[in-house]
mmCIF file of C-alpha atoms in Angstrom:
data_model
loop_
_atom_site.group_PDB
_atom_site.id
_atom_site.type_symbol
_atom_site.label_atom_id
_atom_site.label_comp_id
_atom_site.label_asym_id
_atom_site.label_seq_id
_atom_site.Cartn_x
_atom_site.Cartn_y
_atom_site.Cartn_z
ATOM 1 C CA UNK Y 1 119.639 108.101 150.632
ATOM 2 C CA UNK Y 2 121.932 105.733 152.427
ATOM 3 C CA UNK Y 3 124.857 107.355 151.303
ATOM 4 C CA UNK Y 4 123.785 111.061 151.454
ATOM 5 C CA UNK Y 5 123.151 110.130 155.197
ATOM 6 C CA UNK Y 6 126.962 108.482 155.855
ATOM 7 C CA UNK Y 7 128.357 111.613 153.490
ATOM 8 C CA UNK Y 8 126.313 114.070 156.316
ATOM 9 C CA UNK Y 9 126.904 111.468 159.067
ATOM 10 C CA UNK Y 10 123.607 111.367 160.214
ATOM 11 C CA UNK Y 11 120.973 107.868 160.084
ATOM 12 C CA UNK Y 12 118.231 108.176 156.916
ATOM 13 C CA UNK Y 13 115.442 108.341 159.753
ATOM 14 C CA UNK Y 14 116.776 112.035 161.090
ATOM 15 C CA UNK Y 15 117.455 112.997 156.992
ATOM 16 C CA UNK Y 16 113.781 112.329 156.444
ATOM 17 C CA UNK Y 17 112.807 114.084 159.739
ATOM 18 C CA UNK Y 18 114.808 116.999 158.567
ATOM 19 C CA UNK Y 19 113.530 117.361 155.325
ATOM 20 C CA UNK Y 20 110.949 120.629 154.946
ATOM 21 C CA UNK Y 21 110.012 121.836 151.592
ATOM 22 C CA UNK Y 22 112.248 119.375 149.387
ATOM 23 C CA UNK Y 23 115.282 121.266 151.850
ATOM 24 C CA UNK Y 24 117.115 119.313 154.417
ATOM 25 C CA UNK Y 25 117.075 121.816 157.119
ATOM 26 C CA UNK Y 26 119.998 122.373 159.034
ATOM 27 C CA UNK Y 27 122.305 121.679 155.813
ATOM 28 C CA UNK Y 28 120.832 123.455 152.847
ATOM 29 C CA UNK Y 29 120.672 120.335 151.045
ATOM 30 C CA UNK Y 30 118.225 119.945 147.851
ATOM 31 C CA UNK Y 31 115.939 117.173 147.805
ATOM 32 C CA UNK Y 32 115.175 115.688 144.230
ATOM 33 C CA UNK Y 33 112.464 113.078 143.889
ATOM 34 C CA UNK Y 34 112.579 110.576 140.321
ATOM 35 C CA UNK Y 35 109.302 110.411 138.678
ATOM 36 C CA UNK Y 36 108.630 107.254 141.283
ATOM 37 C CA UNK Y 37 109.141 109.065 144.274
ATOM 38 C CA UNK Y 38 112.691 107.997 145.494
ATOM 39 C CA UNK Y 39 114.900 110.893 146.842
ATOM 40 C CA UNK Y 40 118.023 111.821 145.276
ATOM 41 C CA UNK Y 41 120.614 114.489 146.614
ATOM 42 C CA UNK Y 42 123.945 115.789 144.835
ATOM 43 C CA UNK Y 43 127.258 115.387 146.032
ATOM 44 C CA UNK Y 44 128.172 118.464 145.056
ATOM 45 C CA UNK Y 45 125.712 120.109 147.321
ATOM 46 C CA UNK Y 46 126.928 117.793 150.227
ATOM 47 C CA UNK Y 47 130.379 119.052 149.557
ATOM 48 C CA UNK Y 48 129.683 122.465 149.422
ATOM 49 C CA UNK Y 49 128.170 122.289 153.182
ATOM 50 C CA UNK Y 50 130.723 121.077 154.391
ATOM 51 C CA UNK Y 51 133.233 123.528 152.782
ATOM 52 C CA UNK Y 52 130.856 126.286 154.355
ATOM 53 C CA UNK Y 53 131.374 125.271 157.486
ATOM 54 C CA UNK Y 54 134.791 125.383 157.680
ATOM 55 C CA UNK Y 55 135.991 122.273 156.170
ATOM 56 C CA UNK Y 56 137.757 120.829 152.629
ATOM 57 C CA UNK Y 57 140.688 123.439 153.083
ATOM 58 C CA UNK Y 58 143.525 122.125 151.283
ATOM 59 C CA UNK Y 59 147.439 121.392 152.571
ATOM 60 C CA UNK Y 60 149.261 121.355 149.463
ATOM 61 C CA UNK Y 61 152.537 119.694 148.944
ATOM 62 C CA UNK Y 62 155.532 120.936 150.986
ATOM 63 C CA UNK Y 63 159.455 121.060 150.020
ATOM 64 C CA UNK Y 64 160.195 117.325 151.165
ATOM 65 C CA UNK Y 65 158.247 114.435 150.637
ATOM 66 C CA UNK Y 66 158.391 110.770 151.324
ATOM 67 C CA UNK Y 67 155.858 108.209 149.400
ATOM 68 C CA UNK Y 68 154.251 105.701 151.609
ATOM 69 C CA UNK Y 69 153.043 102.205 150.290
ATOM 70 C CA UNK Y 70 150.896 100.169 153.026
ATOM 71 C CA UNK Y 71 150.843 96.603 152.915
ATOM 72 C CA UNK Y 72 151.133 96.078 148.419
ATOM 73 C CA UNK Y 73 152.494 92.739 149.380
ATOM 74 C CA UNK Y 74 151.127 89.176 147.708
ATOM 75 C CA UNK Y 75 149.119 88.856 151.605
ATOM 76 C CA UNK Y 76 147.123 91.828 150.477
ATOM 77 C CA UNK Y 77 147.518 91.175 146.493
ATOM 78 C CA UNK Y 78 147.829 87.896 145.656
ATOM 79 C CA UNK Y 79 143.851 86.162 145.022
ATOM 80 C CA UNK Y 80 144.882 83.256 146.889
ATOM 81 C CA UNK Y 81 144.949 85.254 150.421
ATOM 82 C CA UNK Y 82 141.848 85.918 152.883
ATOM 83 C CA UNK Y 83 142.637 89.510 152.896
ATOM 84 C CA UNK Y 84 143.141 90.616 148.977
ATOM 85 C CA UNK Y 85 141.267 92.913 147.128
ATOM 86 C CA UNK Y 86 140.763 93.868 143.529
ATOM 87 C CA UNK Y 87 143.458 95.449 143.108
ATOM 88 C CA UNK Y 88 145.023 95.384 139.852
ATOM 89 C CA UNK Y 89 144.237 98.928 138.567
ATOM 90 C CA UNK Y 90 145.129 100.424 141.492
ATOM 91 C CA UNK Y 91 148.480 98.390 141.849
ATOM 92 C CA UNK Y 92 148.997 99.527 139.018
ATOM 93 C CA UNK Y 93 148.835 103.437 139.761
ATOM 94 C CA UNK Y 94 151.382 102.238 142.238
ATOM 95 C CA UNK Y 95 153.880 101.087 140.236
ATOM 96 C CA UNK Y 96 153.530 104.354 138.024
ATOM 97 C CA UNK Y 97 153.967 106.720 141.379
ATOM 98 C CA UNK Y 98 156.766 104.336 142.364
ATOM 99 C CA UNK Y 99 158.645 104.819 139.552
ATOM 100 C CA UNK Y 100 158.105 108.660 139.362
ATOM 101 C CA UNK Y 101 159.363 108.996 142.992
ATOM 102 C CA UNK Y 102 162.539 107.092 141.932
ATOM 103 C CA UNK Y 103 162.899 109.178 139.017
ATOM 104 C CA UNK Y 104 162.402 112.440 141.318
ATOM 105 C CA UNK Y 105 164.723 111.841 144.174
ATOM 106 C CA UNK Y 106 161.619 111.390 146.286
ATOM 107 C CA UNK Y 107 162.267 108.309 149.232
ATOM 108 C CA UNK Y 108 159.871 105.371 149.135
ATOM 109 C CA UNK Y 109 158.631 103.449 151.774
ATOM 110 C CA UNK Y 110 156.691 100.115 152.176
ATOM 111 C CA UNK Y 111 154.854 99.043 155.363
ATOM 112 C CA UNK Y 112 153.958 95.813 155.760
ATOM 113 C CA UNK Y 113 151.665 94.204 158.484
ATOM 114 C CA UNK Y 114 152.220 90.838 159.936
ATOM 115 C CA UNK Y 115 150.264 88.699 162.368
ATOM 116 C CA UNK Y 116 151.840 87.906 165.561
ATOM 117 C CA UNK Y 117 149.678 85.096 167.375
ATOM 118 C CA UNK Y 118 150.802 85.979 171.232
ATOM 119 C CA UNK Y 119 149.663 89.762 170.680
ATOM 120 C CA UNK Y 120 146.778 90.304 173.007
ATOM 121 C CA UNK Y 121 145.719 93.120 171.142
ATOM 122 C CA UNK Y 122 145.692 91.610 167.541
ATOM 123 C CA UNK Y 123 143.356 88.351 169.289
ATOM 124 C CA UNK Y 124 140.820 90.706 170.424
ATOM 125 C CA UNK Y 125 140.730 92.417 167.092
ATOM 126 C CA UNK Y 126 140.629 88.807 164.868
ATOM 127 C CA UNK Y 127 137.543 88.807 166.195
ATOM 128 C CA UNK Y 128 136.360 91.488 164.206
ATOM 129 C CA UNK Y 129 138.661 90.689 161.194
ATOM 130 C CA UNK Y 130 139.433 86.794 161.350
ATOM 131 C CA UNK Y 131 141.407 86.898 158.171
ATOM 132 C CA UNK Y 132 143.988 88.506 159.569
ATOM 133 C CA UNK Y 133 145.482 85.179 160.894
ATOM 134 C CA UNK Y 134 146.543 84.580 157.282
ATOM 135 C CA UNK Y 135 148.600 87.440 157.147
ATOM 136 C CA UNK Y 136 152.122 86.755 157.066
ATOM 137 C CA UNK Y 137 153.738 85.470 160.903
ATOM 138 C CA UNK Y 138 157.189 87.052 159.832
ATOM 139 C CA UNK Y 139 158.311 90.242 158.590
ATOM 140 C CA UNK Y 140 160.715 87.542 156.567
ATOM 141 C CA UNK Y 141 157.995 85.749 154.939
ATOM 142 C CA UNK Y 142 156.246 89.476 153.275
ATOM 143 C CA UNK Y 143 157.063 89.751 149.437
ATOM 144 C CA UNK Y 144 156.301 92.664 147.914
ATOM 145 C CA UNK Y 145 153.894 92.736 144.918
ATOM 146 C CA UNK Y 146 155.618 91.349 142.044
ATOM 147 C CA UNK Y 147 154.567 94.137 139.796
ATOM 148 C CA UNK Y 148 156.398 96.761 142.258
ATOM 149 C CA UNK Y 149 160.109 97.642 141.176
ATOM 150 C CA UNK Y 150 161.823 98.475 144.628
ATOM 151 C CA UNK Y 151 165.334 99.942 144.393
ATOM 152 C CA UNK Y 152 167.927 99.435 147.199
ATOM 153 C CA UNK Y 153 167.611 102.364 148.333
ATOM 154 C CA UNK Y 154 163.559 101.806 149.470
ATOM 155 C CA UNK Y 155 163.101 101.220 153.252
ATOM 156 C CA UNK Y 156 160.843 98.491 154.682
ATOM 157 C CA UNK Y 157 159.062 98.895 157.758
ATOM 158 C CA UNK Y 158 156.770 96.074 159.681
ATOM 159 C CA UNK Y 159 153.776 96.553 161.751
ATOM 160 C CA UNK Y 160 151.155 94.665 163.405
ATOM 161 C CA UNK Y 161 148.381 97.614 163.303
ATOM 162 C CA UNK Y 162 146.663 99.961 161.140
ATOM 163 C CA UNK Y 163 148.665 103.312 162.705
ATOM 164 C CA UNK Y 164 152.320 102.602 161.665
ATOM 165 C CA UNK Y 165 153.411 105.109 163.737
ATOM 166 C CA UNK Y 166 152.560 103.116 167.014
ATOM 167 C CA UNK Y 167 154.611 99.787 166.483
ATOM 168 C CA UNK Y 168 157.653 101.002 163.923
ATOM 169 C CA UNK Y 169 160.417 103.756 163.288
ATOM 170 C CA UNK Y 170 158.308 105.599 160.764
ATOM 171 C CA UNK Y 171 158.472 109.004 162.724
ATOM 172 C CA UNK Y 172 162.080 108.668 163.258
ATOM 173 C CA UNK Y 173 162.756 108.118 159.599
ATOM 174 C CA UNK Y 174 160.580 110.915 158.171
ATOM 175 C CA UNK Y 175 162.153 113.038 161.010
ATOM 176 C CA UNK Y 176 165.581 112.149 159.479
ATOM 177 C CA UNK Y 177 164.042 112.380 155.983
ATOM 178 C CA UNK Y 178 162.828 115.929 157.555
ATOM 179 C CA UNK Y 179 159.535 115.048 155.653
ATOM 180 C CA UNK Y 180 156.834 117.446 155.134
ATOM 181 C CA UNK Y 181 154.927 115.758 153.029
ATOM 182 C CA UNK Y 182 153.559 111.777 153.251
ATOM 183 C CA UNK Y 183 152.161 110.626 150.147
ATOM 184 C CA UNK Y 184 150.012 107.727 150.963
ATOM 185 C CA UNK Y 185 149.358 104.813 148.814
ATOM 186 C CA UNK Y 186 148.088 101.367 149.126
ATOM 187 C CA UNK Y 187 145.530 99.266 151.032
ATOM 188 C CA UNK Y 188 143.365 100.077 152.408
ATOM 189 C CA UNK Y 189 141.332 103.039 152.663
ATOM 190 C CA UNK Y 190 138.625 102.294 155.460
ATOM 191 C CA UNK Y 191 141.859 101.257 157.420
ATOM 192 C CA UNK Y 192 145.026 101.610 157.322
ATOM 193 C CA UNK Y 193 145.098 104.622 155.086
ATOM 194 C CA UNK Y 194 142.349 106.807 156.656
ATOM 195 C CA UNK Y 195 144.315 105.777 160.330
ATOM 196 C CA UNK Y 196 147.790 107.069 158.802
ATOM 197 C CA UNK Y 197 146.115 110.289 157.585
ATOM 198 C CA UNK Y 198 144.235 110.911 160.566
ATOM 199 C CA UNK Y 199 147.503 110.529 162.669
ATOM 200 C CA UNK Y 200 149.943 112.033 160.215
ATOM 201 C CA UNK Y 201 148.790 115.842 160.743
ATOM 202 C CA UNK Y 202 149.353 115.563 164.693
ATOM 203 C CA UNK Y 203 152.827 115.139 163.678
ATOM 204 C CA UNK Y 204 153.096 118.236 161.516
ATOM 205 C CA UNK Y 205 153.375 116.313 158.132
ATOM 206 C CA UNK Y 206 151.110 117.096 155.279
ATOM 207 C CA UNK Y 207 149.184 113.916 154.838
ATOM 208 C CA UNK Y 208 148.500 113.359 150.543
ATOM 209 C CA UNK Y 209 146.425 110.212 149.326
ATOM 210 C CA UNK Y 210 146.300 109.993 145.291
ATOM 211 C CA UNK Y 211 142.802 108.795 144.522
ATOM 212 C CA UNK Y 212 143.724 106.202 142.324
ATOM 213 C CA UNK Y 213 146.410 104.969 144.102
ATOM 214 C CA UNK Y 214 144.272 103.732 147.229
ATOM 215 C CA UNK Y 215 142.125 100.931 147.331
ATOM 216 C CA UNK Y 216 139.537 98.896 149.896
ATOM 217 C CA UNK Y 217 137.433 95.754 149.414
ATOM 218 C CA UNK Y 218 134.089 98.174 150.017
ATOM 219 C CA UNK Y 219 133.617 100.782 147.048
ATOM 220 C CA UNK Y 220 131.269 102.607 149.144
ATOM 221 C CA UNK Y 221 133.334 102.644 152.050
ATOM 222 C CA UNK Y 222 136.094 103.473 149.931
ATOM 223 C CA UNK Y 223 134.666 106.581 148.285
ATOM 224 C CA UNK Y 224 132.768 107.932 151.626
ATOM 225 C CA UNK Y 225 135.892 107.372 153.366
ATOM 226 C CA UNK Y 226 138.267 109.375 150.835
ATOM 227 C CA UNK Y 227 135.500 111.902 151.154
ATOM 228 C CA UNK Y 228 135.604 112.268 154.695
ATOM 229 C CA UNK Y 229 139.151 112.437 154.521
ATOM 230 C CA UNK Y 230 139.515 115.106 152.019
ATOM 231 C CA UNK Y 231 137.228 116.990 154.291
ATOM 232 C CA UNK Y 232 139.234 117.057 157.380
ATOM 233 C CA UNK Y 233 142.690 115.151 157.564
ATOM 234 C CA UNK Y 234 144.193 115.016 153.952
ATOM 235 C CA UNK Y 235 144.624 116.176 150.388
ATOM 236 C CA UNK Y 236 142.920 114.081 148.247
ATOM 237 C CA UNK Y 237 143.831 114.618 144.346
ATOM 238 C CA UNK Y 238 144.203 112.838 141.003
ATOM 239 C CA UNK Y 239 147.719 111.089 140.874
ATOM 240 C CA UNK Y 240 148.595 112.801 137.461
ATOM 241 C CA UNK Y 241 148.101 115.669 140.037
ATOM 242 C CA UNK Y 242 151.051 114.049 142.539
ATOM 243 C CA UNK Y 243 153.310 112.809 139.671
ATOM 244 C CA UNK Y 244 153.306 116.159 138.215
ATOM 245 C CA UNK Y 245 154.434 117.732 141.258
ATOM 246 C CA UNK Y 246 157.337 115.314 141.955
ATOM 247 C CA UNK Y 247 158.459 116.135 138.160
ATOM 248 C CA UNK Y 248 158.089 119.978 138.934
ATOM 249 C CA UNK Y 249 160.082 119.844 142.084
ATOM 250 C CA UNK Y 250 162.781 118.104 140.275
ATOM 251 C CA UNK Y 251 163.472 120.282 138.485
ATOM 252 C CA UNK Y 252 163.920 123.133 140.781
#
């Protein structure tokens, strides 16, 4: 129930007050019960509101994208650090869309967020998030994830806050990239990725985020927010989905 509620972003006191005949009114939603009375609702159903109303339409890839990584450094990586996750398969999808972007002429680039201790904003928000004092003090001092084979040609790009845009040359790159298309990878999905989807669309760029390739500390917040995003900022897909396109365009 919990999560049907987030998914139709309502509290589980109004779902039960709008349930009427095993229907949640207003939605269309089925109610099941188990044999010991708990309530159950599908996904699907969920989904299918939502497309009904005018939502889940889909982008699709342009003619120029760029690949994104956010913050697959050893702060965010390594299981010594405050702030990692478990990460492994999904640094590992990372790797794989990595290479397939070199492979494909596509341009990669990391962002990487720092802590800097005299930034009034980034005190009021430790509060929230303490561990992000451990973060690295220097854009010097970031390492990329070992497992990650950059090429020369990548571009790094520092930031102190979960929209890259506000605090780095991102825009100006993709603008000289003439990017249509951000593919968005890394960590992690309640933050940094849903803020760089939400914001990417405003500036006419097709915001993608391969499933697999995205990652938070929160599996429930990491599937309701790749949900919600699907639904009304980005394209959401399989990678094999994303590598196959960068092979197709290729080859054009």
């Amino acid at each position: 129930m919990n999560e049907a509620a987030k998914l139709l972003g309502v509290s589980t006191t109004t779902l039960r007050r709008l349930e009427k005949n095993s229907v949640v009114k207003g939605y269309g939603v089925q109610v099941y019960y188990t044999p010991g009375g708990q309530r159950r609702y599908s996904t699907e159903e969920i989904e299918q509101y939502f497309k009904h109303r005018g939502f889940s339409g889909r982008f699709g890839f342009g003619e120029r994208p760029v690949l994104l990584v956010m913050d697959c450094n050893t702060a965010f990586t390594s299981k010594e650090s405050p702030m990692h996750g478990d990460w492994d398969k999904e640094v590992g999808h990372i790797r794989d869309l990595v290479s397939t972007a070199h492979q494909t002429r596509c341009p990669v680039i990391y962002s990487n967020s720092y802590f800097q201790e005299d930034d009034q904003a980034l005190q009021i928000f430790i509060k929230k998030v303490p561990g992000m004092e451990a973060l690295p003090t220097s854009p010097e001092s970031i390492q990329l994830d070992p497992r990650i084979k950059a090429k020369k040609s990548d571009v790094y790009i520092y930031t102190k806050y979960f929209s890259v845009y506000s605090d780095s040359n991102l825009l100006g790159i993709l603008r000289e990239e003439r990017c249509d298309t951000l593919i968005i990878a890394g960590f992690s999905t309640s933050g940094a990725v849903r803020a760089m989807a939400t914001e990417t669309i405003q500036h006419a760029i097709r915001p993608i985020i391969p499933a697999e390739a995205v990652g938070d500390r929160d599996e429930l917040m990491h599937r309701n927010n790749l949900a919600d995003i699907d639904r009304k900022f980005g394209d959401v897909m399989p990678i094999h989905e994303v590598i196959r396109h960068l092979h197709t365009r290729s080859t054009r």
